[in-house]
């Protein structure tokens, strides 16, 4: 990996890479801002190849935790947010209860499996 500065509210400069990893980023923002961040990732993603990996809590409480503009989202809220951004959750990886999850998502829709995804 090569670290580089990037404003995530601007278009993603690295196109078509295997994974875009967002750790503890989206919980800082409301849905409108998260949508901008995710749409910038989606625009750079290669169908059937690129993934967004969202490393956050996917809480099980019926009501979300909200503090000072930040929010810990429930699985249903993650699904709604990612779907709105044109992404489809493939799997939510959680090592143990109460721990953070990795939400693995790809571009939604039938797309084209060009055979380069493995
Ligand atoms: C809760 S911290 C998470 C940092 C790191 N990802 C981690 O998990 O330790 C949120 C980070 O988002 C960064 N940030 C805030 N606005 C940003 C922007 N527009 N573009 C890129 N990074 C931003 C902050 O500087 C901060 O480092």
mmCIF file of C-alpha atoms and ligand atoms in Angstrom:
data_model
loop_
_atom_site.group_PDB
_atom_site.id
_atom_site.type_symbol
_atom_site.label_atom_id
_atom_site.label_comp_id
_atom_site.label_asym_id
_atom_site.label_seq_id
_atom_site.Cartn_x
_atom_site.Cartn_y
_atom_site.Cartn_z
ATOM 1 C CA UNK A 1 0.000 0.000 0.000
ATOM 2 C CA UNK A 2 1.080 3.522 -0.734
ATOM 3 C CA UNK A 3 -0.323 6.247 1.542
ATOM 4 C CA UNK A 4 -1.597 9.362 -0.218
ATOM 5 C CA UNK A 5 -3.631 12.413 0.729
ATOM 6 C CA UNK A 6 -7.187 12.481 -0.571
ATOM 7 C CA UNK A 7 -10.357 14.404 0.245
ATOM 8 C CA UNK A 8 -13.058 11.733 0.230
ATOM 9 C CA UNK A 9 -15.679 14.287 -0.805
ATOM 10 C CA UNK A 10 -13.910 14.588 -4.150
ATOM 11 C CA UNK A 11 -13.679 11.964 -6.921
ATOM 12 C CA UNK A 12 -11.640 8.905 -6.031
ATOM 13 C CA UNK A 13 -8.301 9.275 -7.929
ATOM 14 C CA UNK A 14 -7.403 5.574 -7.983
ATOM 15 C CA UNK A 15 -9.747 3.833 -10.409
ATOM 16 C CA UNK A 16 -10.752 0.195 -10.590
ATOM 17 C CA UNK A 17 -8.701 -1.108 -7.722
ATOM 18 C CA UNK A 18 -9.574 -4.302 -5.871
ATOM 19 C CA UNK A 19 -10.721 -2.759 -2.600
ATOM 20 C CA UNK A 20 -11.615 0.640 -1.167
ATOM 21 C CA UNK A 21 -11.309 0.440 2.614
ATOM 22 C CA UNK A 22 -13.171 2.873 4.854
ATOM 23 C CA UNK A 23 -12.484 2.386 8.570
ATOM 24 C CA UNK A 24 -14.417 4.505 11.048
ATOM 25 C CA UNK A 25 -15.135 7.113 8.409
ATOM 26 C CA UNK A 26 -18.840 6.869 7.643
ATOM 27 C CA UNK A 27 -19.927 6.909 11.302
ATOM 28 C CA UNK A 28 -18.688 10.501 11.442
ATOM 29 C CA UNK A 29 -21.236 11.644 8.874
ATOM 30 C CA UNK A 30 -24.960 11.748 8.209
ATOM 31 C CA UNK A 31 -26.454 9.893 5.283
ATOM 32 C CA UNK A 32 -26.184 12.781 2.805
ATOM 33 C CA UNK A 33 -22.430 13.160 3.293
ATOM 34 C CA UNK A 34 -21.911 9.380 3.382
ATOM 35 C CA UNK A 35 -23.681 9.169 0.065
ATOM 36 C CA UNK A 36 -21.191 11.588 -1.501
ATOM 37 C CA UNK A 37 -18.284 9.536 -0.141
ATOM 38 C CA UNK A 38 -19.775 6.251 -1.353
ATOM 39 C CA UNK A 39 -20.806 7.586 -4.768
ATOM 40 C CA UNK A 40 -17.225 8.745 -5.305
ATOM 41 C CA UNK A 41 -16.060 5.209 -4.565
ATOM 42 C CA UNK A 42 -18.778 3.614 -6.705
ATOM 43 C CA UNK A 43 -17.825 5.810 -9.683
ATOM 44 C CA UNK A 44 -14.275 4.446 -9.508
ATOM 45 C CA UNK A 45 -15.204 0.803 -9.027
ATOM 46 C CA UNK A 46 -14.844 -1.909 -11.632
ATOM 47 C CA UNK A 47 -17.924 -4.170 -11.866
ATOM 48 C CA UNK A 48 -17.465 -7.667 -10.465
ATOM 49 C CA UNK A 49 -13.973 -6.804 -9.292
ATOM 50 C CA UNK A 50 -13.815 -3.812 -6.963
ATOM 51 C CA UNK A 51 -15.167 -3.937 -3.422
ATOM 52 C CA UNK A 52 -15.909 -1.349 -0.806
ATOM 53 C CA UNK A 53 -14.927 -2.591 2.642
ATOM 54 C CA UNK A 54 -16.677 -0.602 5.346
ATOM 55 C CA UNK A 55 -15.108 -1.303 8.753
ATOM 56 C CA UNK A 56 -17.686 -0.105 11.281
ATOM 57 C CA UNK A 57 -20.150 -1.312 13.866
ATOM 58 C CA UNK A 58 -23.310 -2.807 12.389
ATOM 59 C CA UNK A 59 -25.297 -2.626 15.580
ATOM 60 C CA UNK A 60 -28.230 -4.818 16.457
ATOM 61 C CA UNK A 61 -30.160 -2.341 18.576
ATOM 62 C CA UNK A 62 -33.559 -1.380 17.183
ATOM 63 C CA UNK A 63 -32.683 2.301 17.636
ATOM 64 C CA UNK A 64 -29.385 3.691 16.351
ATOM 65 C CA UNK A 65 -26.798 5.368 18.570
ATOM 66 C CA UNK A 66 -26.413 9.026 17.673
ATOM 67 C CA UNK A 67 -23.965 11.446 19.290
ATOM 68 C CA UNK A 68 -22.807 14.899 18.188
ATOM 69 C CA UNK A 69 -23.724 14.305 14.565
ATOM 70 C CA UNK A 70 -22.048 10.898 14.444
ATOM 71 C CA UNK A 71 -24.064 7.733 14.124
ATOM 72 C CA UNK A 72 -23.492 4.028 14.623
ATOM 73 C CA UNK A 73 -25.759 2.338 12.105
ATOM 74 C CA UNK A 74 -27.726 -0.870 12.259
ATOM 75 C CA UNK A 75 -27.401 -3.470 9.519
ATOM 76 C CA UNK A 76 -30.681 -2.318 7.956
ATOM 77 C CA UNK A 77 -29.373 1.262 7.767
ATOM 78 C CA UNK A 78 -26.127 0.103 6.150
ATOM 79 C CA UNK A 79 -28.128 -1.796 3.551
ATOM 80 C CA UNK A 80 -30.271 1.252 2.780
ATOM 81 C CA UNK A 81 -27.289 3.594 2.582
ATOM 82 C CA UNK A 82 -25.172 1.331 0.394
ATOM 83 C CA UNK A 83 -28.118 0.506 -1.858
ATOM 84 C CA UNK A 84 -28.781 4.202 -2.392
ATOM 85 C CA UNK A 85 -25.142 4.553 -3.464
ATOM 86 C CA UNK A 86 -25.617 1.802 -6.058
ATOM 87 C CA UNK A 87 -23.811 -0.813 -3.992
ATOM 88 C CA UNK A 88 -24.857 -4.271 -2.939
ATOM 89 C CA UNK A 89 -23.726 -5.938 0.262
ATOM 90 C CA UNK A 90 -22.191 -9.328 -0.399
ATOM 91 C CA UNK A 91 -21.363 -10.233 3.171
ATOM 92 C CA UNK A 92 -21.018 -8.756 6.627
ATOM 93 C CA UNK A 93 -18.033 -10.211 8.456
ATOM 94 C CA UNK A 94 -18.171 -10.019 12.246
ATOM 95 C CA UNK A 95 -15.556 -11.844 14.303
ATOM 96 C CA UNK A 96 -17.497 -11.803 17.548
ATOM 97 C CA UNK A 97 -20.600 -10.185 19.051
ATOM 98 C CA UNK A 98 -20.227 -6.485 19.922
ATOM 99 C CA UNK A 99 -17.138 -6.153 17.723
ATOM 100 C CA UNK A 100 -16.842 -4.108 14.567
ATOM 101 C CA UNK A 101 -17.754 -5.636 11.242
ATOM 102 C CA UNK A 102 -16.377 -5.510 7.732
ATOM 103 C CA UNK A 103 -19.230 -4.797 5.351
ATOM 104 C CA UNK A 104 -18.199 -6.078 1.947
ATOM 105 C CA UNK A 105 -20.033 -4.553 -0.997
ATOM 106 C CA UNK A 106 -19.739 -4.461 -4.765
ATOM 107 C CA UNK A 107 -21.449 -2.481 -7.482
ATOM 108 C CA UNK A 108 -25.111 -3.447 -7.631
ATOM 109 C CA UNK A 109 -26.849 -4.763 -10.705
ATOM 110 C CA UNK A 110 -26.153 -7.540 -13.107
ATOM 111 C CA UNK A 111 -22.925 -5.938 -14.334
ATOM 112 C CA UNK A 112 -20.583 -7.882 -16.526
ATOM 113 C CA UNK A 113 -18.500 -10.738 -15.190
ATOM 114 C CA UNK A 114 -15.449 -10.379 -17.389
ATOM 115 C CA UNK A 115 -13.651 -13.255 -15.751
ATOM 116 C CA UNK A 116 -10.974 -11.057 -14.192
ATOM 117 C CA UNK A 117 -12.411 -11.014 -10.699
ATOM 118 C CA UNK A 118 -10.316 -13.820 -9.240
HETATM 119 C C1 LIG B 1 -12.655 8.619 13.099
HETATM 120 S S1 LIG B 1 -11.178 9.050 12.201
HETATM 121 C C2 LIG B 1 -10.735 7.461 11.531
HETATM 122 C C3 LIG B 1 -9.289 7.429 11.111
HETATM 123 C C4 LIG B 1 -8.809 6.042 10.593
HETATM 124 N N1 LIG B 1 -9.528 5.651 9.386
HETATM 125 C C5 LIG B 1 -8.910 5.001 11.658
HETATM 126 O O1 LIG B 1 -9.773 4.119 11.555
HETATM 127 O O2 LIG B 1 -8.140 5.071 12.607
HETATM 128 C C6 LIG B 1 -11.843 9.924 10.795
HETATM 129 C C7 LIG B 1 -10.765 10.460 9.884
HETATM 130 O O3 LIG B 1 -11.363 11.081 8.752
HETATM 131 C C8 LIG B 1 -10.485 12.118 8.351
HETATM 132 N N2 LIG B 1 -11.203 13.040 7.456
HETATM 133 C C9 LIG B 1 -12.121 13.981 7.798
HETATM 134 N N3 LIG B 1 -12.573 14.615 6.699
HETATM 135 C C10 LIG B 1 -11.901 14.070 5.639
HETATM 136 C C11 LIG B 1 -11.947 14.299 4.237
HETATM 137 N N4 LIG B 1 -12.784 15.212 3.694
HETATM 138 N N5 LIG B 1 -11.162 13.540 3.428
HETATM 139 C C12 LIG B 1 -10.337 12.608 3.962
HETATM 140 N N6 LIG B 1 -10.245 12.336 5.295
HETATM 141 C C13 LIG B 1 -11.032 13.075 6.119
HETATM 142 C C14 LIG B 1 -10.047 12.726 9.653
HETATM 143 O O4 LIG B 1 -8.856 13.435 9.482
HETATM 144 C C15 LIG B 1 -9.854 11.479 10.506
HETATM 145 O O5 LIG B 1 -8.522 11.021 10.401
#
